[in-house]
Short mmCIF file of C-alpha atoms in Angstrom, two decimals:
data_model
loop_
_atom_site.label_atom_id
_atom_site.label_comp_id
_atom_site.label_asym_id
_atom_site.label_seq_id
_atom_site.Cartn_x
_atom_site.Cartn_y
_atom_site.Cartn_z
CA MET A 334 -4.56 81.45 56.65
CA LYS A 335 -4.59 85.20 56.15
CA LYS A 336 -3.99 85.65 52.46
CA ILE A 337 -4.40 83.35 49.47
CA LEU A 338 -3.57 83.68 45.80
CA ILE A 339 -6.11 82.34 43.32
CA ALA A 340 -4.35 80.77 40.37
CA ASN A 341 -7.40 80.99 38.14
CA ARG A 342 -9.83 83.40 36.51
CA ALA A 343 -13.43 84.55 36.01
CA GLU A 344 -16.28 82.62 37.67
CA ILE A 345 -14.28 80.31 39.93
CA ALA A 346 -11.92 83.09 41.05
CA ARG A 347 -14.95 85.18 41.98
CA ARG A 348 -16.53 82.22 43.81
CA ILE A 349 -13.38 81.68 45.90
CA ILE A 350 -13.06 85.41 46.66
CA ARG A 351 -16.62 85.43 47.98
CA THR A 352 -15.91 82.75 50.59
CA CYS A 353 -12.56 84.31 51.50
CA ASN A 354 -14.24 87.68 52.05
CA ARG A 355 -16.78 86.06 54.36
CA LEU A 356 -13.98 84.39 56.32
CA GLY A 357 -11.84 87.54 56.45
CA ILE A 358 -9.08 86.10 54.25
CA GLU A 359 -7.33 88.46 51.82
CA THR A 360 -7.08 87.42 48.19
CA VAL A 361 -4.65 87.98 45.34
CA ALA A 362 -6.10 87.65 41.83
CA ILE A 363 -4.00 87.02 38.76
CA HIS A 364 -5.16 88.07 35.32
CA SER A 365 -4.10 88.18 31.69
CA GLU A 366 -4.28 91.36 29.61
CA ALA A 367 -7.70 90.35 28.23
CA ASP A 368 -9.19 89.72 31.68
CA GLY A 369 -8.24 93.02 33.34
CA ASP A 370 -11.84 94.32 33.28
CA LEU A 371 -13.52 91.21 34.68
CA PRO A 372 -15.18 91.66 38.08
CA TYR A 373 -12.98 89.16 39.96
CA VAL A 374 -9.94 91.38 39.38
CA SER A 375 -11.42 94.33 41.25
CA GLU A 376 -13.13 92.16 43.85
CA ALA A 377 -9.85 90.63 45.06
CA THR A 378 -7.79 92.44 47.70
CA GLU A 379 -4.88 92.68 45.25
CA ALA A 380 -4.51 91.94 41.55
CA VAL A 381 -1.49 91.06 39.42
CA LEU A 382 -1.16 91.20 35.66
CA ILE A 383 0.44 87.80 35.06
CA GLY A 384 0.99 87.90 31.29
CA PRO A 385 -0.49 88.13 27.79
CA ASN A 386 -3.72 86.43 26.73
CA PRO A 387 -2.75 82.86 25.79
CA VAL A 388 -2.97 80.64 28.90
CA VAL A 389 0.52 79.28 28.34
CA GLN A 390 1.88 82.80 28.69
CA SER A 391 -0.27 83.76 31.68
CA TYR A 392 -2.38 81.38 33.78
CA LEU A 393 -0.03 78.43 33.21
CA GLN A 394 3.14 80.31 34.17
CA ILE A 395 3.90 78.21 37.27
CA ASP A 396 7.14 79.88 38.36
CA LYS A 397 5.84 83.39 37.81
CA ILE A 398 2.66 82.70 39.79
CA ILE A 399 4.63 81.25 42.71
CA GLU A 400 7.09 84.18 42.60
CA GLU A 401 4.20 86.68 42.74
CA ALA A 402 2.61 84.75 45.61
CA LYS A 403 5.86 84.82 47.60
CA LYS A 404 6.37 88.50 46.86
CA ARG A 405 2.90 89.27 48.23
CA GLY A 406 3.27 87.17 51.36
CA VAL A 407 0.47 84.70 50.67
CA ASP A 408 -0.02 81.62 52.86
CA ALA A 409 -1.74 79.42 50.32
CA ILE A 410 -2.67 79.04 46.66
CA HIS A 411 -6.10 77.94 45.45
CA PRO A 412 -5.95 76.54 41.91
CA GLY A 413 -9.73 76.54 41.18
CA TYR A 414 -10.63 74.05 38.44
CA GLY A 415 -9.03 73.53 35.03
CA LEU A 416 -5.73 75.32 34.29
CA LEU A 417 -3.20 74.24 36.96
CA SER A 418 -5.65 72.57 39.35
CA GLU A 419 -4.51 69.03 38.51
CA ASN A 420 -0.90 69.85 37.76
CA ALA A 421 1.23 67.83 40.19
CA ASP A 422 4.32 69.87 39.36
CA PHE A 423 2.53 73.06 40.39
CA ALA A 424 1.30 71.53 43.67
CA ARG A 425 4.83 70.30 44.40
CA LYS A 426 6.43 73.68 43.67
CA VAL A 427 3.87 75.54 45.80
CA ALA A 428 4.67 73.26 48.75
CA ARG A 429 8.43 73.59 48.17
CA ALA A 430 8.06 77.38 48.18
CA GLY A 431 6.65 77.06 51.71
CA MET A 432 3.00 77.72 50.87
CA ILE A 433 -0.08 75.53 51.18
CA PHE A 434 -1.56 74.10 47.99
CA ILE A 435 -5.34 74.04 48.49
CA GLY A 436 -5.96 70.56 47.17
CA PRO A 437 -4.57 67.07 47.63
CA SER A 438 -0.84 66.28 47.68
CA SER A 439 1.15 66.29 44.44
CA ASP A 440 1.56 62.49 44.76
CA ILE A 441 -2.21 61.93 44.75
CA ILE A 442 -2.69 64.34 41.83
CA GLU A 443 -0.01 62.51 39.88
CA LYS A 444 -1.40 59.07 40.62
CA MET A 445 -5.00 59.95 39.74
CA GLY A 446 -4.03 62.13 36.75
CA ASP A 447 -2.56 59.08 35.07
CA LYS A 448 -5.75 57.28 34.10
CA ILE A 449 -4.01 53.93 33.61
CA GLU A 450 -2.39 54.17 37.05
CA SER A 451 -5.68 55.24 38.65
CA ARG A 452 -7.51 52.28 37.04
CA ARG A 453 -4.85 49.94 38.39
CA THR A 454 -5.10 51.47 41.88
CA MET A 455 -8.88 51.09 41.92
CA ILE A 456 -8.74 47.48 40.70
CA GLN A 457 -6.36 46.72 43.58
CA ALA A 458 -8.71 48.49 46.00
CA GLY A 459 -11.66 46.38 44.84
CA VAL A 460 -13.57 49.25 43.19
CA PRO A 461 -15.39 48.12 40.01
CA VAL A 462 -13.58 49.52 36.95
CA VAL A 463 -14.68 49.65 33.29
CA PRO A 464 -13.15 46.60 31.54
CA GLY A 465 -10.16 47.64 29.44
CA THR A 466 -6.40 47.50 28.99
CA GLU A 467 -4.32 47.38 32.14
CA GLU A 468 -1.27 48.99 30.56
CA GLY A 469 -0.79 51.76 28.00
CA VAL A 470 -1.10 50.70 24.38
CA THR A 471 1.80 51.85 22.24
CA THR A 472 1.16 50.46 18.76
CA LEU A 473 -1.89 50.03 16.57
CA GLU A 474 -1.19 46.28 16.29
CA GLU A 475 -1.28 45.99 20.05
CA ALA A 476 -4.50 48.04 20.21
CA LEU A 477 -6.23 45.85 17.61
CA GLN A 478 -5.15 42.73 19.47
CA GLN A 479 -6.41 43.98 22.85
CA ALA A 480 -9.63 45.21 21.24
CA VAL A 481 -10.54 41.65 20.28
CA GLU A 482 -10.63 40.71 23.96
CA ILE A 483 -12.47 43.86 25.10
CA GLY A 484 -14.96 43.87 22.24
CA TYR A 485 -16.45 46.74 20.22
CA PRO A 486 -17.65 49.43 20.59
CA LEU A 487 -14.85 50.75 22.77
CA MET A 488 -13.35 54.03 23.89
CA LEU A 489 -9.84 55.01 22.90
CA LYS A 490 -8.54 57.39 25.54
CA ALA A 491 -5.46 59.44 26.41
CA SER A 492 -4.04 58.37 29.75
CA ALA A 493 -3.34 61.99 30.68
CA GLY A 494 -6.62 63.25 29.18
CA GLY A 495 -9.48 65.16 30.72
CA GLY A 496 -12.38 67.47 29.97
CA GLY A 497 -13.59 65.25 27.16
CA ILE A 498 -10.43 65.88 25.15
CA GLY A 499 -8.40 62.94 23.87
CA MET A 500 -11.16 60.35 23.85
CA VAL A 501 -13.03 58.84 20.96
CA ARG A 502 -15.58 56.04 20.51
CA CYS A 503 -14.60 53.33 18.05
CA GLU A 504 -17.36 51.16 16.63
CA ASN A 505 -15.11 48.65 14.93
CA GLU A 506 -11.59 47.71 13.86
CA GLN A 507 -11.63 50.17 10.98
CA ALA A 508 -12.53 53.09 13.27
CA LEU A 509 -9.82 52.13 15.76
CA THR A 510 -7.29 51.96 12.91
CA GLN A 511 -8.37 55.39 11.65
CA GLN A 512 -8.39 57.08 15.04
CA PHE A 513 -5.34 55.58 16.73
CA ASP A 514 -2.63 57.98 15.52
CA SER A 515 -4.94 60.98 15.73
CA VAL A 516 -5.78 60.37 19.42
CA LYS A 517 -2.10 59.75 20.21
CA ASN A 518 -1.14 63.01 18.47
CA ARG A 519 -3.87 64.97 20.25
CA ALA A 520 -2.81 63.46 23.57
CA LYS A 521 0.75 64.57 22.93
CA ALA A 522 -0.31 68.05 21.81
CA TYR A 523 -2.76 68.70 24.65
CA PHE A 524 -1.24 66.83 27.56
CA GLY A 525 2.40 66.34 26.58
CA ASP A 526 1.99 62.56 26.86
CA ASP A 527 0.89 60.26 24.03
CA VAL A 528 0.07 57.18 26.12
CA VAL A 529 -3.39 55.83 25.24
CA TYR A 530 -5.54 52.95 26.49
CA LEU A 531 -8.75 51.15 25.60
CA GLU A 532 -11.95 50.87 27.61
CA LYS A 533 -15.13 48.98 26.85
CA PHE A 534 -17.93 51.35 25.78
CA ILE A 535 -20.86 50.97 28.14
CA ALA A 536 -24.07 51.60 26.20
CA ASP A 537 -26.96 53.66 27.62
CA ALA A 538 -24.81 54.72 30.54
CA ARG A 539 -25.35 57.52 32.98
CA HIS A 540 -22.44 59.60 34.20
CA ILE A 541 -22.80 59.83 37.96
CA GLU A 542 -20.13 61.17 40.28
CA VAL A 543 -19.69 61.30 44.03
CA GLN A 544 -18.24 64.29 45.87
CA ILE A 545 -15.77 63.20 48.52
CA PHE A 546 -13.70 65.13 51.06
CA GLY A 547 -10.77 64.01 53.17
CA ASP A 548 -8.88 65.78 55.95
CA HIS A 549 -5.39 65.35 57.39
CA HIS A 550 -6.72 63.48 60.43
CA GLY A 551 -7.79 60.37 58.54
CA ASN A 552 -11.43 61.38 58.08
CA LEU A 553 -13.07 60.80 54.72
CA VAL A 554 -16.70 61.62 53.95
CA HIS A 555 -18.93 61.74 50.89
CA LEU A 556 -21.40 64.49 50.02
CA TYR A 557 -23.65 62.30 47.89
CA GLU A 558 -23.82 62.13 44.12
CA ARG A 559 -24.51 64.27 41.05
CA ASN A 560 -25.87 63.09 37.72
CA CYS A 561 -23.86 64.72 34.90
CA SER A 562 -25.30 62.86 31.92
CA VAL A 563 -26.45 65.83 29.85
CA GLN A 564 -23.36 66.43 27.73
CA ARG A 565 -22.25 67.74 24.38
CA ARG A 566 -18.89 66.76 22.88
CA ASN A 567 -18.28 64.66 26.04
CA GLN A 568 -18.51 67.80 28.16
CA LYS A 569 -21.11 68.41 30.83
CA VAL A 570 -23.92 70.89 30.25
CA ILE A 571 -26.51 70.13 32.96
CA GLU A 572 -25.85 68.48 36.34
CA GLU A 573 -28.29 67.59 39.06
CA SER A 574 -28.53 66.09 42.51
CA PRO A 575 -29.97 63.77 43.60
CA SER A 576 -29.79 61.65 40.45
CA PRO A 577 -33.28 60.95 39.16
CA ASN A 578 -34.37 57.31 38.94
CA LEU A 579 -31.44 56.02 40.98
CA PRO A 580 -32.54 53.40 43.51
CA GLN A 581 -31.49 54.25 47.05
CA ASP A 582 -29.48 51.05 47.47
CA VAL A 583 -27.47 51.87 44.31
CA ARG A 584 -26.86 55.42 45.61
CA GLU A 585 -25.54 53.98 48.86
CA ARG A 586 -23.28 51.52 47.05
CA LEU A 587 -21.95 54.28 44.78
CA CYS A 588 -21.11 56.50 47.74
CA ALA A 589 -19.47 53.57 49.53
CA ALA A 590 -17.38 52.76 46.42
CA ALA A 591 -16.30 56.41 46.20
CA LEU A 592 -15.11 56.30 49.80
CA GLN A 593 -13.30 53.04 49.07
CA ALA A 594 -11.58 54.83 46.15
CA GLY A 595 -10.62 57.77 48.35
CA LYS A 596 -9.30 55.53 51.12
CA ALA A 597 -7.14 53.65 48.61
CA VAL A 598 -5.06 56.80 48.10
CA ASN A 599 -5.49 58.45 51.55
CA TYR A 600 -7.33 61.25 49.83
CA THR A 601 -7.33 64.76 51.28
CA ASN A 602 -9.33 67.90 50.37
CA ALA A 603 -12.09 68.01 47.71
CA GLY A 604 -12.26 65.23 45.16
CA THR A 605 -14.78 63.63 42.85
CA VAL A 606 -15.04 59.99 41.94
CA GLU A 607 -16.68 59.59 38.54
CA PHE A 608 -18.60 56.46 37.62
CA ILE A 609 -20.62 55.26 34.69
CA VAL A 610 -23.81 53.47 35.59
CA ASP A 611 -25.34 51.11 33.05
CA SER A 612 -29.02 50.41 32.40
CA ASN A 613 -28.95 47.59 34.99
CA ASN A 614 -27.55 49.98 37.61
CA GLU A 615 -24.17 48.26 37.52
CA PHE A 616 -21.51 50.89 37.98
CA TYR A 617 -17.84 51.26 37.11
CA PHE A 618 -15.11 53.68 38.17
CA LEU A 619 -14.12 56.07 35.38
CA GLU A 620 -11.68 58.50 37.00
CA MET A 621 -11.01 60.61 40.04
CA ASN A 622 -10.83 64.40 39.75
CA THR A 623 -8.49 65.82 42.34
CA ARG A 624 -9.99 69.29 42.59
CA LEU A 625 -13.18 71.24 43.11
CA GLN A 626 -15.60 70.52 40.25
CA VAL A 627 -17.38 73.09 38.10
CA GLU A 628 -20.65 71.55 39.31
CA HIS A 629 -19.89 71.76 43.04
CA PRO A 630 -22.76 74.28 43.63
CA VAL A 631 -25.27 71.48 42.99
CA THR A 632 -23.92 69.69 46.06
CA GLU A 633 -23.76 72.95 47.99
CA GLU A 634 -27.41 73.66 47.27
CA VAL A 635 -28.67 70.28 48.46
CA THR A 636 -26.36 69.99 51.48
CA GLY A 637 -26.33 73.66 52.48
CA LEU A 638 -22.52 73.55 52.79
CA ASP A 639 -19.78 75.82 51.40
CA LEU A 640 -17.25 73.52 49.74
CA VAL A 641 -14.66 76.26 49.26
CA GLU A 642 -14.79 76.89 52.99
CA TRP A 643 -14.27 73.18 53.57
CA GLN A 644 -11.27 73.24 51.24
CA LEU A 645 -9.72 76.09 53.21
CA THR A 646 -10.47 74.42 56.54
CA VAL A 647 -8.90 71.12 55.49
CA ALA A 648 -5.86 72.83 53.93
CA ASP A 649 -5.36 74.69 57.19
CA GLY A 650 -5.35 71.45 59.18
CA GLY A 651 -8.99 71.54 60.33
CA LYS A 652 -11.23 68.52 60.83
CA LEU A 653 -14.25 67.45 58.80
CA PRO A 654 -17.62 66.72 60.40
CA SER A 655 -18.76 63.11 60.66
CA GLN A 656 -20.75 61.50 57.86
CA ASP A 657 -24.03 61.56 59.80
CA LYS A 658 -23.91 65.37 59.93
CA ILE A 659 -24.14 65.59 56.13
CA GLN A 660 -27.72 65.50 54.91
CA THR A 661 -29.43 66.61 51.71
CA LYS A 662 -32.60 68.57 51.15
CA GLY A 663 -34.60 69.05 47.96
CA HIS A 664 -33.26 68.95 44.43
CA ALA A 665 -30.71 71.16 42.63
CA ILE A 666 -29.94 71.55 38.93
CA GLU A 667 -27.01 73.44 37.40
CA TYR A 668 -27.01 74.74 33.83
CA ARG A 669 -23.75 75.79 32.23
CA VAL A 670 -24.34 78.82 30.05
CA TYR A 671 -21.84 78.78 27.20
CA ALA A 672 -21.11 81.53 24.70
CA GLU A 673 -21.83 79.32 21.74
CA ASP A 674 -24.28 78.72 18.94
CA PRO A 675 -27.05 76.53 20.42
CA LYS A 676 -27.36 74.51 17.20
CA THR A 677 -23.76 73.96 16.11
CA PHE A 678 -22.04 74.45 19.49
CA PHE A 679 -19.51 76.65 17.72
CA PRO A 680 -17.98 79.38 19.92
CA SER A 681 -19.45 82.84 19.99
CA PRO A 682 -17.01 85.31 21.53
CA GLY A 683 -18.04 88.95 21.73
CA LYS A 684 -19.13 91.80 23.98
CA LEU A 685 -21.92 91.19 26.50
CA GLU A 686 -24.04 94.11 25.39
CA LYS A 687 -26.82 93.15 27.73
CA LEU A 688 -26.78 90.69 30.62
CA GLN A 689 -29.99 90.50 32.58
CA TRP A 690 -30.51 87.39 34.68
CA GLY A 691 -33.60 88.05 36.76
CA GLU A 692 -34.55 86.40 40.05
CA GLY A 693 -34.99 82.84 41.18
CA ALA A 694 -31.57 81.25 40.77
CA ARG A 695 -28.08 81.21 42.19
CA ILE A 696 -25.91 82.73 39.49
CA GLU A 697 -22.20 82.07 39.39
CA THR A 698 -20.65 84.18 36.67
CA GLY A 699 -17.30 85.71 35.90
CA TYR A 700 -18.81 88.42 33.74
CA GLU A 701 -20.89 91.55 33.95
CA GLU A 702 -22.73 93.54 31.31
CA GLY A 703 -20.22 95.30 29.06
CA ASN A 704 -17.45 92.69 29.50
CA GLN A 705 -15.84 90.98 26.52
CA VAL A 706 -16.05 87.21 26.25
CA THR A 707 -12.75 86.62 24.51
CA PRO A 708 -11.73 83.69 22.29
CA PHE A 709 -8.77 82.82 24.53
CA TYR A 710 -10.56 80.87 27.24
CA ASP A 711 -13.36 78.45 27.98
CA PRO A 712 -16.79 79.42 26.55
CA MET A 713 -18.59 79.14 29.90
CA ILE A 714 -19.91 82.53 30.91
CA SER A 715 -22.10 81.50 33.79
CA LYS A 716 -23.64 78.73 35.84
CA ILE A 717 -27.31 78.89 36.81
CA ILE A 718 -28.14 76.81 39.85
CA ILE A 719 -31.76 76.26 40.78
CA HIS A 720 -32.95 74.58 43.97
CA GLY A 721 -36.42 73.22 44.44
CA SER A 722 -38.30 71.17 47.00
CA ASP A 723 -38.18 68.29 44.51
CA ARG A 724 -37.17 67.77 40.86
CA ALA A 725 -40.51 68.91 39.43
CA ASP A 726 -40.29 72.11 41.46
CA ALA A 727 -36.68 72.75 40.32
CA LEU A 728 -37.69 72.20 36.68
CA SER A 729 -40.67 74.49 36.94
CA LYS A 730 -38.53 77.22 38.53
CA SER A 731 -35.94 76.70 35.77
CA GLN A 732 -38.51 77.37 33.01
CA THR A 733 -39.69 80.54 34.74
CA PHE A 734 -36.12 81.70 35.20
CA PHE A 735 -34.99 81.10 31.61
CA ASN A 736 -38.00 82.93 30.22
CA ARG A 737 -36.78 86.09 31.93
CA VAL A 738 -33.10 86.00 30.93
CA THR A 739 -31.81 88.46 28.35
CA ILE A 740 -28.31 88.17 26.92
CA ASN A 741 -27.29 90.25 23.92
CA GLY A 742 -23.95 90.43 22.15
CA VAL A 743 -23.03 86.74 22.13
CA LYS A 744 -25.03 83.65 21.24
CA THR A 745 -25.69 81.30 24.16
CA ASN A 746 -27.18 77.87 24.76
CA ILE A 747 -30.09 79.29 26.80
CA PRO A 748 -32.58 78.77 23.91
CA LEU A 749 -31.47 75.13 23.93
CA PHE A 750 -32.15 74.81 27.67
CA LYS A 751 -35.59 76.34 27.27
CA GLU A 752 -36.61 73.64 24.81
CA PHE A 753 -34.66 70.70 26.17
CA ILE A 754 -35.72 70.88 29.81
CA GLY A 755 -39.35 70.61 28.74
CA SER A 756 -38.66 67.50 26.65
CA GLU A 757 -40.13 64.17 27.65
CA GLN A 758 -36.65 62.60 27.78
CA PHE A 759 -35.33 65.08 30.32
CA VAL A 760 -38.50 65.48 32.37
CA SER A 761 -38.74 61.70 32.80
CA GLY A 762 -35.30 61.75 34.43
CA ASN A 763 -34.60 58.53 32.62
CA TYR A 764 -31.71 59.64 30.45
CA ALA A 765 -28.21 58.52 29.51
CA THR A 766 -25.16 60.45 28.28
CA ALA A 767 -26.33 60.55 24.66
CA VAL A 768 -29.62 62.26 25.57
CA LEU A 769 -28.80 65.76 24.32
CA PRO A 770 -27.34 64.92 20.87
CA GLU A 771 -30.10 62.30 20.38
CA TRP A 772 -32.83 64.78 21.29
CA MET A 773 -31.32 67.40 18.97
CA GLU A 774 -31.19 64.92 16.12
CA LYS A 775 -34.79 63.79 16.67
CA THR A 776 -36.23 67.26 16.93
CA LYS A 777 -34.02 68.96 14.33
CA GLU A 778 -36.91 70.29 12.28
CA GLU A 779 -38.98 71.45 15.22
CA HIS A 780 -36.24 73.56 16.78
CA THR A 781 -36.87 77.24 17.13
CA LEU A 782 -33.45 77.91 18.66
CA MET B 1142 -11.28 84.94 -6.90
CA LYS B 1143 -12.96 84.19 -3.57
CA GLU B 1144 -11.80 85.43 -0.18
CA LEU B 1145 -12.15 82.94 2.66
CA LYS B 1146 -12.86 84.88 5.84
CA ALA B 1147 -12.75 83.93 9.52
CA SER B 1148 -16.24 83.36 10.96
CA MET B 1149 -15.01 84.01 14.50
CA ALA B 1150 -12.02 85.34 16.37
CA GLY B 1151 -9.32 82.84 17.30
CA THR B 1152 -5.81 81.56 16.76
CA VAL B 1153 -4.77 79.71 13.61
CA LEU B 1154 -3.84 76.18 14.71
CA ASN B 1155 -3.12 74.45 11.42
CA ILE B 1156 -2.98 75.33 7.75
CA LEU B 1157 -4.02 72.32 5.73
CA ALA B 1158 -3.42 73.63 2.19
CA ALA B 1159 -0.49 75.28 0.45
CA GLU B 1160 -0.34 78.15 -2.02
CA GLY B 1161 -0.77 76.77 -5.51
CA GLN B 1162 -2.65 73.71 -4.28
CA ALA B 1163 -6.04 72.78 -5.75
CA VAL B 1164 -8.83 72.51 -3.17
CA THR B 1165 -12.46 71.45 -3.46
CA ALA B 1166 -15.50 73.19 -1.99
CA GLY B 1167 -16.10 71.89 1.53
CA GLN B 1168 -12.49 70.77 2.02
CA ALA B 1169 -11.02 71.74 5.41
CA VAL B 1170 -8.16 74.11 4.64
CA LEU B 1171 -7.44 75.54 8.10
CA THR B 1172 -8.25 75.06 11.76
CA ILE B 1173 -8.86 77.87 14.20
CA GLU B 1174 -8.79 77.51 17.97
CA SER B 1175 -11.38 79.61 19.71
CA MET B 1176 -12.57 79.21 23.32
CA LYS B 1177 -10.62 75.95 23.68
CA MET B 1178 -12.36 74.45 20.67
CA GLU B 1179 -10.82 73.45 17.35
CA ILE B 1180 -12.94 74.74 14.50
CA PRO B 1181 -12.27 73.51 10.95
CA VAL B 1182 -12.54 76.16 8.25
CA GLU B 1183 -13.67 74.83 4.89
CA ALA B 1184 -13.10 76.21 1.42
CA GLU B 1185 -16.34 77.76 0.17
CA VAL B 1186 -15.45 77.18 -3.45
CA GLY B 1187 -13.14 74.83 -5.32
CA GLY B 1188 -10.07 76.19 -7.06
CA LYS B 1189 -6.41 76.97 -6.61
CA VAL B 1190 -5.14 78.54 -3.36
CA GLU B 1191 -3.76 81.86 -4.62
CA LYS B 1192 -2.57 83.30 -1.33
CA ILE B 1193 -2.53 82.38 2.35
CA HIS B 1194 -2.81 85.54 4.43
CA VAL B 1195 -2.12 84.05 7.87
CA GLU B 1196 0.36 81.72 9.51
CA VAL B 1197 0.13 79.14 12.26
CA GLY B 1198 -0.17 81.03 15.56
CA SER B 1199 -1.69 84.16 13.96
CA PHE B 1200 -4.58 85.69 15.89
CA VAL B 1201 -7.50 86.51 13.60
CA ASN B 1202 -10.66 88.53 14.16
CA GLU B 1203 -14.06 87.74 12.71
CA GLY B 1204 -14.06 88.79 9.06
CA ASP B 1205 -10.28 88.70 8.58
CA VAL B 1206 -9.23 87.22 5.24
CA LEU B 1207 -7.54 83.85 5.71
CA MET B 1208 -7.01 82.71 2.12
CA THR B 1209 -7.84 83.69 -1.42
CA VAL B 1210 -8.93 80.90 -3.71
CA GLY B 1211 -9.03 81.32 -7.48
CA GLU B 1212 -12.14 79.73 -8.99
#
C-alpha cells in the first residue's frame, strides 16, 4: 500500500495519518467547508474539499469519495469510526472500484450491523446472548405480547441502531406502549430502517468489550478487554483496561467468547465484541462493532501495539502474530473530552480560544488552539489517555493532568472528570453503567462544576 | 411580546407549534440538532405564537430569534 484515502475527519483522521507517515504511506484527507482549518487537513499528503458542512452532503457522499480516491490513485480507503465505517454499501463499492477497504468484508459488516441477525448468529455459535426477541417486532401488539415472556424492565432497540441512538429502557407495559412508535420513527429517521426488537434489561450491568483481530490466513486473536461502563445518554465517556474487579477466570471466558463470536463469521481486521456483565459475572453478547473503536488507544497503551498499523497490515494481506505474543502491562484509562456543558450535557460549539493540555498523557485530538468546534459534528474534541503501573497510579496521574488543563472558548466535561474520578464509586472500580448519572444525581448540590 | 432565541448554533429539526397556536411556558416548541444531539427548545412564556422566524432545515446561530410569542 502506497497511498490511502481517509474517509473521516478530525481526531481519527489525524491518528491514521500519524501511523501512515511512520510507515511511509501517503494519505489523502477529505474535508467539509467547516473543517478546512483543522490540523488533519494540512497533515495529510493531499486534501480534498468533499462538500458543504452537513455530513450527508460531505463525509457520507460515497460515490464522490470513491471517485476522488480513484482520481488520486489511492490503493485503499480507511473509514475510521462512525460515518461510513460500518456502511456495507460503502465497503462493497470500494472493493468494486478496485481498492482495498480497510476493515472487514461488506458481508460481515452487513451481518453484524443488523442486530437481530447478529444475535441469531451468536446464538447459533453458542455465544451467550441477552434474552430477547429472535425476530424483528413490527406491531405494538406483538411487542406487548413478547414482553410478557421477556419480562420488564426491557430495552426497546432499533435493529440497525448504534452509538446509543434508537434504544430506550421500558419499565413497564405503559412505557413500552408510549415509546414504541417513537423508537420506530427514530430508527427510520437515523438508520433508514424501522425494524425494532426487545431485549431483557440486565440490572447493575457493566459494559465490557473485547478487542479482536482477524487476518486473511485464518488467524484470529484477542487483545484483551476494556471496561466502558462510564456513560452518559448510553454513550461512553471513560474507558479503561484491564477492567477493575473482574476475576481472571471471567476475563478469560470473555475473551474466549469474543473469539468464538469472531470465528462464527470468519472475522477479518479490527473488531470489537461488546458484552454486558451482570453482578454475578454472567455475561451476554450485545453486539459486534466491525471497525476500529474510539477507545482503541486504551488497548494500545496496555499492549504497546499500534492497531492502525495492524489494520493496514491485515488489509494488505499480512499475518497476525500468535496469541501468546500479545501481553498487557499496567493500566490505561481514556477520557473523552466533549464540548458540552458538564451539568446538562448540552452541546457547546465555539472557538477554542485557548487549548493547553500540559504533560503526562497521550492526547488524541482533532483540534488546535484557534480552531472552531462547529455544531455540525460530534462534540468530542479530544481523548486523553493515561497509562500507569496500576489503576491507582493511572488515577493519580489523571488528577494531576486534569488540574493543569486549560480550555477556553467552549464548555467541556473536564470539570466533571476532576470531581468524578475522585469519587468513591469510581475509585472502588466497582461500578455499573448507571454510575455517572447516579453519582451526578446524588451529589447534585455539592457540585462545583 | 417575547422573542424566543436559540441558545446554541444548530439546525432546526422540527417545529412543534404553528403561528396562531397557544403555547404554555415550558412547552417544547422546536428541536435543534447540534453536534449530533437533538435539543428541545421550550417556550419561555405562555401565549400565542405570533411569528415563526425559521423553517425546518434552517441553520441558526446562538442568539438568533426563532419565534415571537405574544403574552
